[in-house]
PDB file of C-alpha atoms in Angstrom:
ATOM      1  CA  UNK F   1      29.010  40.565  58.234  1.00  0.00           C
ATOM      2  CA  UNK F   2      32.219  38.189  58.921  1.00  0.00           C
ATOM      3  CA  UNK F   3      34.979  40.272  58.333  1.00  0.00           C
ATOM      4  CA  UNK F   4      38.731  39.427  58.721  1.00  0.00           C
ATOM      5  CA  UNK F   5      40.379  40.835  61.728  1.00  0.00           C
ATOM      6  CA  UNK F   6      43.551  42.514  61.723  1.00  0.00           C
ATOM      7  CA  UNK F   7      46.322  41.267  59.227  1.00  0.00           C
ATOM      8  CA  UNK F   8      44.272  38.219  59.027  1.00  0.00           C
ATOM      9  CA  UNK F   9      44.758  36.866  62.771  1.00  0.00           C
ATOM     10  CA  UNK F  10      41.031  36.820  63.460  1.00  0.00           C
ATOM     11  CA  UNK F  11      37.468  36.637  62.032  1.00  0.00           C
ATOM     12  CA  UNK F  12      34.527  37.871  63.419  1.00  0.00           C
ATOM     13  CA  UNK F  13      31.087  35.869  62.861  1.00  0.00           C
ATOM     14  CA  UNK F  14      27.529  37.109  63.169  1.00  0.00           C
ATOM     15  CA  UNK F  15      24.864  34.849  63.322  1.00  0.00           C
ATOM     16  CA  UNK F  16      21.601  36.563  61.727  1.00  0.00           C
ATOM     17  CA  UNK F  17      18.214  36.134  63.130  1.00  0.00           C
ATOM     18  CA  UNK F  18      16.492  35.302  59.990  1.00  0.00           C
ATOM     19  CA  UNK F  19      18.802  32.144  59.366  1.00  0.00           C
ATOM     20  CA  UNK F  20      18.857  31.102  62.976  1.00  0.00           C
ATOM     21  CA  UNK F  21      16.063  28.321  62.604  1.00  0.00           C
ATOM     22  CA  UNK F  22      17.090  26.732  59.680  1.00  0.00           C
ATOM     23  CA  UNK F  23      20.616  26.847  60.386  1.00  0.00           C
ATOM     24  CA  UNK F  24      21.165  23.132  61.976  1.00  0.00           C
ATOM     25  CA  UNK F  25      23.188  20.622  60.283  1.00  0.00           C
ATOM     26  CA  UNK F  26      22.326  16.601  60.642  1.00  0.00           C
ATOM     27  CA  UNK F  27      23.020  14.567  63.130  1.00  0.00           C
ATOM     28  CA  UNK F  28      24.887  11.910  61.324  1.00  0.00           C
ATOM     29  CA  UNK F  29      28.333  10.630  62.024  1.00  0.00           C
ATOM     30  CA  UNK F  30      30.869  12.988  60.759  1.00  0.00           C
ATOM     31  CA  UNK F  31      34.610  12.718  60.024  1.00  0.00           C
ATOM     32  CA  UNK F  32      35.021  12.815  63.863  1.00  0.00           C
ATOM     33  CA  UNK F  33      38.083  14.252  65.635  1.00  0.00           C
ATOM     34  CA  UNK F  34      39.591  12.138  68.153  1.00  0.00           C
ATOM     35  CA  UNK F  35      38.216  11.057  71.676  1.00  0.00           C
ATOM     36  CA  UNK F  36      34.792  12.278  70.118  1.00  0.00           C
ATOM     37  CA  UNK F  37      32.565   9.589  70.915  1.00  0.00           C
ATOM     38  CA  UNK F  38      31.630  10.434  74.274  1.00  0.00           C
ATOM     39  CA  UNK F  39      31.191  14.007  75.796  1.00  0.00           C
ATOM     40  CA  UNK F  40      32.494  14.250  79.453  1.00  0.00           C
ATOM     41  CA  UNK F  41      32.000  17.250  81.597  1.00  0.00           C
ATOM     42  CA  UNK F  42      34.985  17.895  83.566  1.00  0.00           C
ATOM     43  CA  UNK F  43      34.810  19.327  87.019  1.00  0.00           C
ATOM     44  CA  UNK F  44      37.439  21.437  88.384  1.00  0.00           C
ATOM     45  CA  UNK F  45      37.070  19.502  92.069  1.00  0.00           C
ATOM     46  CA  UNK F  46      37.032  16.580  89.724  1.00  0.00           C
ATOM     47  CA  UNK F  47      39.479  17.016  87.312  1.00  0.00           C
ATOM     48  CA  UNK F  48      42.378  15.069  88.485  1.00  0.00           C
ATOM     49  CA  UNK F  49      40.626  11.942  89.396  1.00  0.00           C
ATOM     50  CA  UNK F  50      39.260  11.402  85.895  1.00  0.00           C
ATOM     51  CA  UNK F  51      41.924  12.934  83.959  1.00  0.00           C
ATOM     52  CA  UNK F  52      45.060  11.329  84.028  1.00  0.00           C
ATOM     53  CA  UNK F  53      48.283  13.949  84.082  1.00  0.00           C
ATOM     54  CA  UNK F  54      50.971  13.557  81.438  1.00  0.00           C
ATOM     55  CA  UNK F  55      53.308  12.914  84.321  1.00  0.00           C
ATOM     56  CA  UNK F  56      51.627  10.196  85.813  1.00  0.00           C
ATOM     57  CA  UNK F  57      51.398   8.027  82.635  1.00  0.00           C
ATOM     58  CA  UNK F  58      53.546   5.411  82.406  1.00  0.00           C
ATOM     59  CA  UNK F  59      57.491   6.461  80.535  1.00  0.00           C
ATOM     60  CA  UNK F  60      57.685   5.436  77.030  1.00  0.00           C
ATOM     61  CA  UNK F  61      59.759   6.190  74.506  1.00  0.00           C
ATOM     62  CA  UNK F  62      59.003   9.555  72.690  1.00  0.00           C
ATOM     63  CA  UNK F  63      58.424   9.237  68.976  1.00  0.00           C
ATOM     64  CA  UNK F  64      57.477  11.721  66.679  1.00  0.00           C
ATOM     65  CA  UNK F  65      54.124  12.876  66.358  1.00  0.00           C
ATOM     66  CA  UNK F  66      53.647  14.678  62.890  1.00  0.00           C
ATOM     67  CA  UNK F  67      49.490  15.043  63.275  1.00  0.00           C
ATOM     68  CA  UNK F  68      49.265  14.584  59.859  1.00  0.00           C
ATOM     69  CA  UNK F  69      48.379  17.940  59.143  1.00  0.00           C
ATOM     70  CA  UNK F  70      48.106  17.177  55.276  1.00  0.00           C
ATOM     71  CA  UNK F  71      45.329  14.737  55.877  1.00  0.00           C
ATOM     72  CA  UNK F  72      42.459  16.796  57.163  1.00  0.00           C
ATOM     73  CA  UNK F  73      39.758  14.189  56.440  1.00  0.00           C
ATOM     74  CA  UNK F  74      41.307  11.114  57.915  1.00  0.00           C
ATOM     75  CA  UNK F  75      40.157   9.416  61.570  1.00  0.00           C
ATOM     76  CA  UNK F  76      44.076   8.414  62.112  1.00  0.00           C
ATOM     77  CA  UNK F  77      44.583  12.162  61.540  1.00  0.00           C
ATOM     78  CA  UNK F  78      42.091  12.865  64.029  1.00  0.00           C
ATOM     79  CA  UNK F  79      43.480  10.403  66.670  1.00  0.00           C
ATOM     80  CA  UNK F  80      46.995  11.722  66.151  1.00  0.00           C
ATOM     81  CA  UNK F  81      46.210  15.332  66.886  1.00  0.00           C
ATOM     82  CA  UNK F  82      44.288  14.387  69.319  1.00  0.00           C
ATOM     83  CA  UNK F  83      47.486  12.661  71.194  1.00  0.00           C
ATOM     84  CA  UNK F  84      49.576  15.958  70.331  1.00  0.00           C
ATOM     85  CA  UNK F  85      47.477  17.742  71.960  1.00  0.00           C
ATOM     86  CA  UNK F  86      47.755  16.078  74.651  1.00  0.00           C
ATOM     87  CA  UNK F  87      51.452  15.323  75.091  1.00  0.00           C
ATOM     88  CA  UNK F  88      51.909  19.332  74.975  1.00  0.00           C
ATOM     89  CA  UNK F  89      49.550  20.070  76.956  1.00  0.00           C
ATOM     90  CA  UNK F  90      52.238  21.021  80.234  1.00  0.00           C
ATOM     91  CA  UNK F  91      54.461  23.532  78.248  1.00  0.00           C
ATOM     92  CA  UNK F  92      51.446  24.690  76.013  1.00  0.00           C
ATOM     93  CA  UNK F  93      51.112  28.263  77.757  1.00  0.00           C
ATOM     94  CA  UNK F  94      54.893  28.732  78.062  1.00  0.00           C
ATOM     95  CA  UNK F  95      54.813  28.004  74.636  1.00  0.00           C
ATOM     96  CA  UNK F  96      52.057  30.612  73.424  1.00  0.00           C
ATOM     97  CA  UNK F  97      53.546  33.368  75.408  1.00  0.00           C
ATOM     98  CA  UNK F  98      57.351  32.630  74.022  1.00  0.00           C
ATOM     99  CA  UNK F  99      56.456  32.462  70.706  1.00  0.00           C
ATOM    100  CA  UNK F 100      53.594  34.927  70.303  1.00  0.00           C
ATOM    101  CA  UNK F 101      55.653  37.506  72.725  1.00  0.00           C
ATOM    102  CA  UNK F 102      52.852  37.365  74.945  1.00  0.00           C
ATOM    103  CA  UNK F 103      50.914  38.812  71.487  1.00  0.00           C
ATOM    104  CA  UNK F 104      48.174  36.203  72.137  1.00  0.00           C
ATOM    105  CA  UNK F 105      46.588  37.681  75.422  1.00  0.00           C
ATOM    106  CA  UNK F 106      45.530  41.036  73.058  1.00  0.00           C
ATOM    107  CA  UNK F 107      44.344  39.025  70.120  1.00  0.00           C
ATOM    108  CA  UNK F 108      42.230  36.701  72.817  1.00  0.00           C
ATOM    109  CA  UNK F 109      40.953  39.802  74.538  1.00  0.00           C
ATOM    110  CA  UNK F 110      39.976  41.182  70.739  1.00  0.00           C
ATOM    111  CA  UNK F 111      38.258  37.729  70.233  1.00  0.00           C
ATOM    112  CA  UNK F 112      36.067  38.009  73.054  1.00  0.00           C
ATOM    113  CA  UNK F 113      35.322  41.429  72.761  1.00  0.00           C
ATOM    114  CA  UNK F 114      33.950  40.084  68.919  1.00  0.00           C
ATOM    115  CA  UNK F 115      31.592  38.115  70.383  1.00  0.00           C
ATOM    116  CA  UNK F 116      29.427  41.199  72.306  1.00  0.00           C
ATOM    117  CA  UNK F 117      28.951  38.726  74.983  1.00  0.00           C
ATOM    118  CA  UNK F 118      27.193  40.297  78.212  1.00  0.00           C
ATOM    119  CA  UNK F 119      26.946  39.999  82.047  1.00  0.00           C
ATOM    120  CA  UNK F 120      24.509  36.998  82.241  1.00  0.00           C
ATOM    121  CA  UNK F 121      25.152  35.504  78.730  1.00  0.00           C
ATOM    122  CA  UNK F 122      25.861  31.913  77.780  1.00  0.00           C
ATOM    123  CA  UNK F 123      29.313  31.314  75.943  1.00  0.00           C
ATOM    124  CA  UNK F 124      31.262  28.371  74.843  1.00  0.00           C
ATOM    125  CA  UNK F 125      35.327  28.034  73.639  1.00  0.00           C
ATOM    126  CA  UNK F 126      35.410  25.669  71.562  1.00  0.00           C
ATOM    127  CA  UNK F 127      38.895  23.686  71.173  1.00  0.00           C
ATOM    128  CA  UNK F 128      39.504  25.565  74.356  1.00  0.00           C
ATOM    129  CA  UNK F 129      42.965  24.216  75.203  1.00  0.00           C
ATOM    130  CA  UNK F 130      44.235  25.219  78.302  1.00  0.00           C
ATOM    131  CA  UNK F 131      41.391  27.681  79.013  1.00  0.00           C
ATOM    132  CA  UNK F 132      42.555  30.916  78.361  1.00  0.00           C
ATOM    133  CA  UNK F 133      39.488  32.209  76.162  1.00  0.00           C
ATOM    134  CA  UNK F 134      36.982  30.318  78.015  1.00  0.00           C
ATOM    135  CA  UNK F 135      38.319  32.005  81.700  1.00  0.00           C
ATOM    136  CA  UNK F 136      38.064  35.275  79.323  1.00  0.00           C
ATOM    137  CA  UNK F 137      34.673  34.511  78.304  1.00  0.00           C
ATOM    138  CA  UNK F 138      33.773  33.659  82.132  1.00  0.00           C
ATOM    139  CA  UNK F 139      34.699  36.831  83.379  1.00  0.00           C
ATOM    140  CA  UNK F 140      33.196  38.989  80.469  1.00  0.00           C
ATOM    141  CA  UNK F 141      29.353  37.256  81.111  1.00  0.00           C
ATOM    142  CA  UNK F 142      29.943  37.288  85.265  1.00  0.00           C
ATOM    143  CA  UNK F 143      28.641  35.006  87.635  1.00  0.00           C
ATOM    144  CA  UNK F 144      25.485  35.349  86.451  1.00  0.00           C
ATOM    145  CA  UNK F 145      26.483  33.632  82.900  1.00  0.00           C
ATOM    146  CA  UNK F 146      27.650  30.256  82.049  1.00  0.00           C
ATOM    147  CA  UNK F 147      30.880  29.178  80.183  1.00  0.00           C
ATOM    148  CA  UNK F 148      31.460  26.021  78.601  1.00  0.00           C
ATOM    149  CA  UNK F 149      34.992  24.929  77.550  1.00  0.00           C
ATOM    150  CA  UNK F 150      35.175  22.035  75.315  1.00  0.00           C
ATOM    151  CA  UNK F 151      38.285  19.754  73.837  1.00  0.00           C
ATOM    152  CA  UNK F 152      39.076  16.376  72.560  1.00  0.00           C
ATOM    153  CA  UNK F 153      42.619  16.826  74.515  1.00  0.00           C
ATOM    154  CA  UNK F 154      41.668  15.687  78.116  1.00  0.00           C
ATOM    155  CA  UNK F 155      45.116  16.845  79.300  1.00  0.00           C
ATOM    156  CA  UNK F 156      44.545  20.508  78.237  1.00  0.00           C
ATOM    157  CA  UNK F 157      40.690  20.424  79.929  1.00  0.00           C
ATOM    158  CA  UNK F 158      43.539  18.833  82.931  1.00  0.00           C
ATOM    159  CA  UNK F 159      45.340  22.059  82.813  1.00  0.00           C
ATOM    160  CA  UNK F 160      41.837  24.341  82.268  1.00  0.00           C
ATOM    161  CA  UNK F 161      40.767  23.758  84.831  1.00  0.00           C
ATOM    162  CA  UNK F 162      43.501  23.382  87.337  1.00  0.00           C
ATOM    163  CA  UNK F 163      43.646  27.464  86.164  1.00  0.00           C
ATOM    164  CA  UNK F 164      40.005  28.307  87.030  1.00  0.00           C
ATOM    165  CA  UNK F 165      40.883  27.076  90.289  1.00  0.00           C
ATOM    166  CA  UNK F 166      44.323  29.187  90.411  1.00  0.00           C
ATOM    167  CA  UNK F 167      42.678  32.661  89.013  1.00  0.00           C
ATOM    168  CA  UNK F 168      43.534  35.696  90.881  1.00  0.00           C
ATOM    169  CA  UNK F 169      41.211  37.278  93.172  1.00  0.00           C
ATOM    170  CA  UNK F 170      39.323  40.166  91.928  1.00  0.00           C
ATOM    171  CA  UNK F 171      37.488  38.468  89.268  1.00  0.00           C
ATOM    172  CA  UNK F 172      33.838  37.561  89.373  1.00  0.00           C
ATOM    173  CA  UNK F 173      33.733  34.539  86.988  1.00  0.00           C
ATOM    174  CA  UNK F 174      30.798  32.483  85.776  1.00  0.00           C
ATOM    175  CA  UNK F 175      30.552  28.770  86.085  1.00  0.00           C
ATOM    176  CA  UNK F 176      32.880  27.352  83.936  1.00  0.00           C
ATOM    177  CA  UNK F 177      31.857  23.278  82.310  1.00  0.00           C
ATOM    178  CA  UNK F 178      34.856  21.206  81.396  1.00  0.00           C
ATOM    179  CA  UNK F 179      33.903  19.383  78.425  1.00  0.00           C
ATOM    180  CA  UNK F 180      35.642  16.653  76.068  1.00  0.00           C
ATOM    181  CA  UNK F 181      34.067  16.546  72.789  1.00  0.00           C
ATOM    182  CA  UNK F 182      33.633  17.039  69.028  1.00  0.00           C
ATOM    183  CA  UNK F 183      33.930  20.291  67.594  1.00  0.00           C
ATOM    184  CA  UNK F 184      32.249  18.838  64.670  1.00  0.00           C
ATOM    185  CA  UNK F 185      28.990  17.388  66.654  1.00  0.00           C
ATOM    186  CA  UNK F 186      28.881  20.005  69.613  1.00  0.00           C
ATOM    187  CA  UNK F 187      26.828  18.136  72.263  1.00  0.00           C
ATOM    188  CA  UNK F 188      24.501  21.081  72.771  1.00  0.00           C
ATOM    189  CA  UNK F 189      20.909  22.317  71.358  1.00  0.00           C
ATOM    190  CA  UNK F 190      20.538  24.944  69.104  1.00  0.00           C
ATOM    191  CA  UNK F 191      20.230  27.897  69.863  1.00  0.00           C
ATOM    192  CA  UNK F 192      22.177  27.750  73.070  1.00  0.00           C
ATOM    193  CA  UNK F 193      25.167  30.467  73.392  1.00  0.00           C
ATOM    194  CA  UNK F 194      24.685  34.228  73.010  1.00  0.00           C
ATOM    195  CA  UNK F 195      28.675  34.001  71.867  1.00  0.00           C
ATOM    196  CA  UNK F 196      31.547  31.695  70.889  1.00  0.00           C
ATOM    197  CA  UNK F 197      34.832  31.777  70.078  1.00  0.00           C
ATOM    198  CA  UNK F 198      37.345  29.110  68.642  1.00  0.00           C
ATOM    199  CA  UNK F 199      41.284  29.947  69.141  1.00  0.00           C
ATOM    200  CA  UNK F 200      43.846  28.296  67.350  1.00  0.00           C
ATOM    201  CA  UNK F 201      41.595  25.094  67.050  1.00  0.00           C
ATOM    202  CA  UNK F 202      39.602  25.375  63.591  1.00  0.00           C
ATOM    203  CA  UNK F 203      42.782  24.792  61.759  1.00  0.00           C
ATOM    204  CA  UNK F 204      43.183  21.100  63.587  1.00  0.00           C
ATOM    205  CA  UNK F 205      39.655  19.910  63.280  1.00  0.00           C
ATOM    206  CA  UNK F 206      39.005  17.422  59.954  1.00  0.00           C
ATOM    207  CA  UNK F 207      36.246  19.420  58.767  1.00  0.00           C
ATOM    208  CA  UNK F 208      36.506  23.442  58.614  1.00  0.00           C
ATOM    209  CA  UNK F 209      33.195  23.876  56.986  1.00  0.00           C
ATOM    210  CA  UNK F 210      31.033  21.422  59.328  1.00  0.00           C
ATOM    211  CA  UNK F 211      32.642  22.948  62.314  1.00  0.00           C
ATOM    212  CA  UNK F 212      31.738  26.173  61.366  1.00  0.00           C
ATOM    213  CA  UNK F 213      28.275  25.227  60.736  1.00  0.00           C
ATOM    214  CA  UNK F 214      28.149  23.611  64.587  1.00  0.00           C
ATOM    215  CA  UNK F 215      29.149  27.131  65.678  1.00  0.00           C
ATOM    216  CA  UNK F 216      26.209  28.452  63.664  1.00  0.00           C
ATOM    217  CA  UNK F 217      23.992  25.964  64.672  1.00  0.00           C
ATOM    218  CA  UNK F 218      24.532  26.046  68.737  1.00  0.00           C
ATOM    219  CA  UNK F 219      24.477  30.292  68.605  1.00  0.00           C
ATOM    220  CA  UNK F 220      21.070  32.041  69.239  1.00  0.00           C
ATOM    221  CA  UNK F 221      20.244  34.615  66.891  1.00  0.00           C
ATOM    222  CA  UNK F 222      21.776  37.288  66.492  1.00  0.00           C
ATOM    223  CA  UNK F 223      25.097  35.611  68.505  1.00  0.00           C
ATOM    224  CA  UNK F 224      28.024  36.005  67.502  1.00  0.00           C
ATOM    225  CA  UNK F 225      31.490  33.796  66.819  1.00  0.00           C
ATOM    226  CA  UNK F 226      35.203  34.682  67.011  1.00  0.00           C
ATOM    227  CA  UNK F 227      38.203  32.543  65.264  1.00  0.00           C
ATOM    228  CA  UNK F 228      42.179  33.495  65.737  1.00  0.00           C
ATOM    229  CA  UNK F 229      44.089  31.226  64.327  1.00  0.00           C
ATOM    230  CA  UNK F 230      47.584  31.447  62.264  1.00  0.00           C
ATOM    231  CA  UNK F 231      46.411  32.120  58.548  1.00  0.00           C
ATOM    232  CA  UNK F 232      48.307  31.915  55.119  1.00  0.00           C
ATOM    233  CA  UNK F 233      48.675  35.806  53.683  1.00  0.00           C
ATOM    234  CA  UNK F 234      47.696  36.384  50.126  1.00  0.00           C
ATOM    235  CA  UNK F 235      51.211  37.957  49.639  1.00  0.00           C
ATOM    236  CA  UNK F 236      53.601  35.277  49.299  1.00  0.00           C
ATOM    237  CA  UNK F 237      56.637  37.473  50.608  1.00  0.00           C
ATOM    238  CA  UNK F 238      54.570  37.559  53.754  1.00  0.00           C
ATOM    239  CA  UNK F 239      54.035  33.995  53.707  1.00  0.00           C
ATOM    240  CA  UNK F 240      57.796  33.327  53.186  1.00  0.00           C
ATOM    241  CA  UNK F 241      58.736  35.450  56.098  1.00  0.00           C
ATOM    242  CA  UNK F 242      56.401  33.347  58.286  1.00  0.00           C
ATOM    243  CA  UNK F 243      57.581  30.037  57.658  1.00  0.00           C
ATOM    244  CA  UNK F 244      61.010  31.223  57.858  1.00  0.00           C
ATOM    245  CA  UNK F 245      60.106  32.366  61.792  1.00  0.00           C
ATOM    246  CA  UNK F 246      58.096  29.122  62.141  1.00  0.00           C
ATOM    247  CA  UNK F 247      61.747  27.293  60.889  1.00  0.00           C
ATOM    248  CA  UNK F 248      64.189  29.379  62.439  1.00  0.00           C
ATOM    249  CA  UNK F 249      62.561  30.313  65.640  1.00  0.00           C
ATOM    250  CA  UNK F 250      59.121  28.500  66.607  1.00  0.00           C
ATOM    251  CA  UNK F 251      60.297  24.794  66.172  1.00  0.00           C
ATOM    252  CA  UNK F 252      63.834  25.685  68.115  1.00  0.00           C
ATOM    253  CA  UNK F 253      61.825  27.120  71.021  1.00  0.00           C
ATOM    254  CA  UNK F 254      59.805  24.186  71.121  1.00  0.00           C
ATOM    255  CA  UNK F 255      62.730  21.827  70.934  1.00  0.00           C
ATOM    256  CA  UNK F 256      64.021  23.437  74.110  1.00  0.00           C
ATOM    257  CA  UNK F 257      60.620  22.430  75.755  1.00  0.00           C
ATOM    258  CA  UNK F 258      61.629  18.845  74.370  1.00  0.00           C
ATOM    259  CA  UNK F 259      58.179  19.271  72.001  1.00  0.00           C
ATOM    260  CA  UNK F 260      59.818  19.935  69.178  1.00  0.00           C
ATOM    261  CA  UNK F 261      58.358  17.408  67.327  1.00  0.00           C
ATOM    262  CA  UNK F 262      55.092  17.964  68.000  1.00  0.00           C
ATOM    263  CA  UNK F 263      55.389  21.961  66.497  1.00  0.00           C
ATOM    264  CA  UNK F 264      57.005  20.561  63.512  1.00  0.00           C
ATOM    265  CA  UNK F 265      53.108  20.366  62.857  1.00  0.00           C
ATOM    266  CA  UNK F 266      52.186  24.119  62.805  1.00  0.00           C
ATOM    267  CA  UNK F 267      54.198  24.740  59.390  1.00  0.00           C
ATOM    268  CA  UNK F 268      52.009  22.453  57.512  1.00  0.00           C
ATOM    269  CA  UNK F 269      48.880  22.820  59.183  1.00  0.00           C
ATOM    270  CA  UNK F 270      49.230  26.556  58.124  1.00  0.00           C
ATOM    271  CA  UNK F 271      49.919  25.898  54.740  1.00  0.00           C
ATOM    272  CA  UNK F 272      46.422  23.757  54.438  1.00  0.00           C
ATOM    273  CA  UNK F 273      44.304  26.233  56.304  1.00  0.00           C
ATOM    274  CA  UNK F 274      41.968  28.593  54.412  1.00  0.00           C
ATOM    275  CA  UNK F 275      43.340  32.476  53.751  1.00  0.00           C
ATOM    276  CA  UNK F 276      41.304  34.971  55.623  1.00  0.00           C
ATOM    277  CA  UNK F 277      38.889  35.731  52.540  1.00  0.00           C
ATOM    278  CA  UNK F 278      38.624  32.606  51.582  1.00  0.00           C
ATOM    279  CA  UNK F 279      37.701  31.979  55.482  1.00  0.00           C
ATOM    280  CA  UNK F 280      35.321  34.461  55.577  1.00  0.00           C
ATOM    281  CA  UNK F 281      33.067  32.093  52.287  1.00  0.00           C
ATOM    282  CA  UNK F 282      33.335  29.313  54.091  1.00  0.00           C
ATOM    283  CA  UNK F 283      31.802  31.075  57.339  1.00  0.00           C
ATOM    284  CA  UNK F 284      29.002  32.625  55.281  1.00  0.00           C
ATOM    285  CA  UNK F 285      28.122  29.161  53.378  1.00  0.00           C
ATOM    286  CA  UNK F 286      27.646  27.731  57.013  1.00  0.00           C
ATOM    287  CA  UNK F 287      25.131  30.265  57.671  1.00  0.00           C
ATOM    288  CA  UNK F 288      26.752  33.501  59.150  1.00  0.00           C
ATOM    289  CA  UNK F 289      26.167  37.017  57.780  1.00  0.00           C
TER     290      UNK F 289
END
């Protein structure tokens, strides 16, 4: 069953065998997110000749990006979010461990631990961001699995895989493919991944339910998905208290990272996305169990 994971940060998917073959969606355009048109795999040798660094691009004068987080089906939406994503891309990880107190390393250990994935297994991150699940996923399946980590932010995949490169001795990762694409038209067959995960990148795409349904569609049967994200309680005092941090604390931090701006975003963004329950439909009407 998908079940919420604890105080809503987290919810675990479970693909069922007896859906698995009927569980595709069609292969007609969708509400894309940005830079989806083309899927390019992204080398780690590679990486820096095809993916241009935020500090090499030419200065221009900051302006604030809002990524329209109370337009979920628009394309300018879409291409906005897409351009946030990349302009925090350098001070994303400081970021996550300032704000989260370092909290988001356990809840990204719980998340792959949700998926049951196993030495030799095939896994995909999608929205991976700066890699952090997906190097999680690579060491969980071993050299004998296969990771894929896939964005629309080319930056982030930038800063992915400048870290698979970086990772301390000791681990025995799998291969890890860099990818920039749609998480709402996954560039894969079905039936692909014995596990996936999504962190902190279903609340940004333009369509939650279609997303989901790619994540249904790509695992085998029987594989399994995990989602974190930042969720809206069903007790308003709890809500209240959280967009009083996000106010008072979150958007200051980021404003000493000079991104300020950009995290203006997550207050919004929150306030559209699903609660965990209601989550938890939308996952089953995609096809989980």
């Amino acid at each position: 069953r998908a079940r919420v994971g604890a105080r809503g940060a987290g919810v675990r998917l479970a693909a069922s065998a007896d859906e698995a073959k009927n569980g595709s969606v069609t292969s007609a355009a969708p509400p894309h997110d940005a830079g989806a048109a083309t899927t390019v795999e992204t080398a780690a040798e590679t990486t820096a000749e095809t993916t241009a660094s935020s500090s090499s691009r030419p200065a221009r004068e900051k302006k604030f990006i809002t990524g329209r987080p109370d337009e979920q089906y628009s394309s300018a939406a879409a291409e906005e979010r897409q351009e946030l994503f990349n302009d925090i891309a350098p001070v994303y990880d400081q970021l996550n461990d300032v704000l989260s107190l370092g909290l988001h390393r356990v809840w990204k250990r719980a998340a792959v631990k949700w998926t049951g994935v196993q030495k030799g297994d095939r896994a995909i991150d999608v929205c991976c961001g700066s890699g952090d699940l997906a190097l999680r996923l690579a060491d969980a399946v071993g050299p004998t699995g296969e990771v894929v980590g896939l964005d629309f932010a080319a930056a982030q995949l930038k800063v992915a895989a400048t870290k698979e490169t970086e990772h301390p001795a000791g681990y025995n990762l799998s291969p890890i493919s860099w990818q920039q694409g749609d998480a709402l038209a996954l560039p894969h067959p079905d039936a692909s991944f014995d596990g996936a995960t999504i962190g902190y990148g279903l609340r940004n795409v333009s369509d939650i339910p279609r997303a989901l349904a790619e994540l249904r569609r790509v695992l085998k049967p029987g594989g399994k998905a995990a989602v974190v994200d930042f969720n809206n309680s069903t007790n308003a005092t709890v809500n209240q208290v959280q967009g009083f941090i996000l106010d008072t604390v979150v958007v200051p931090a980021a404003d000493a990272l000079g991104v300020a701006a950009e995290y203006r975003y997550l207050k919004p963004s929150i306030e559209r996305y699903p609660t965990g329950p209601e989550l938890v439909d939308i996952a089953i009407d995609a096809g989980f169990a």
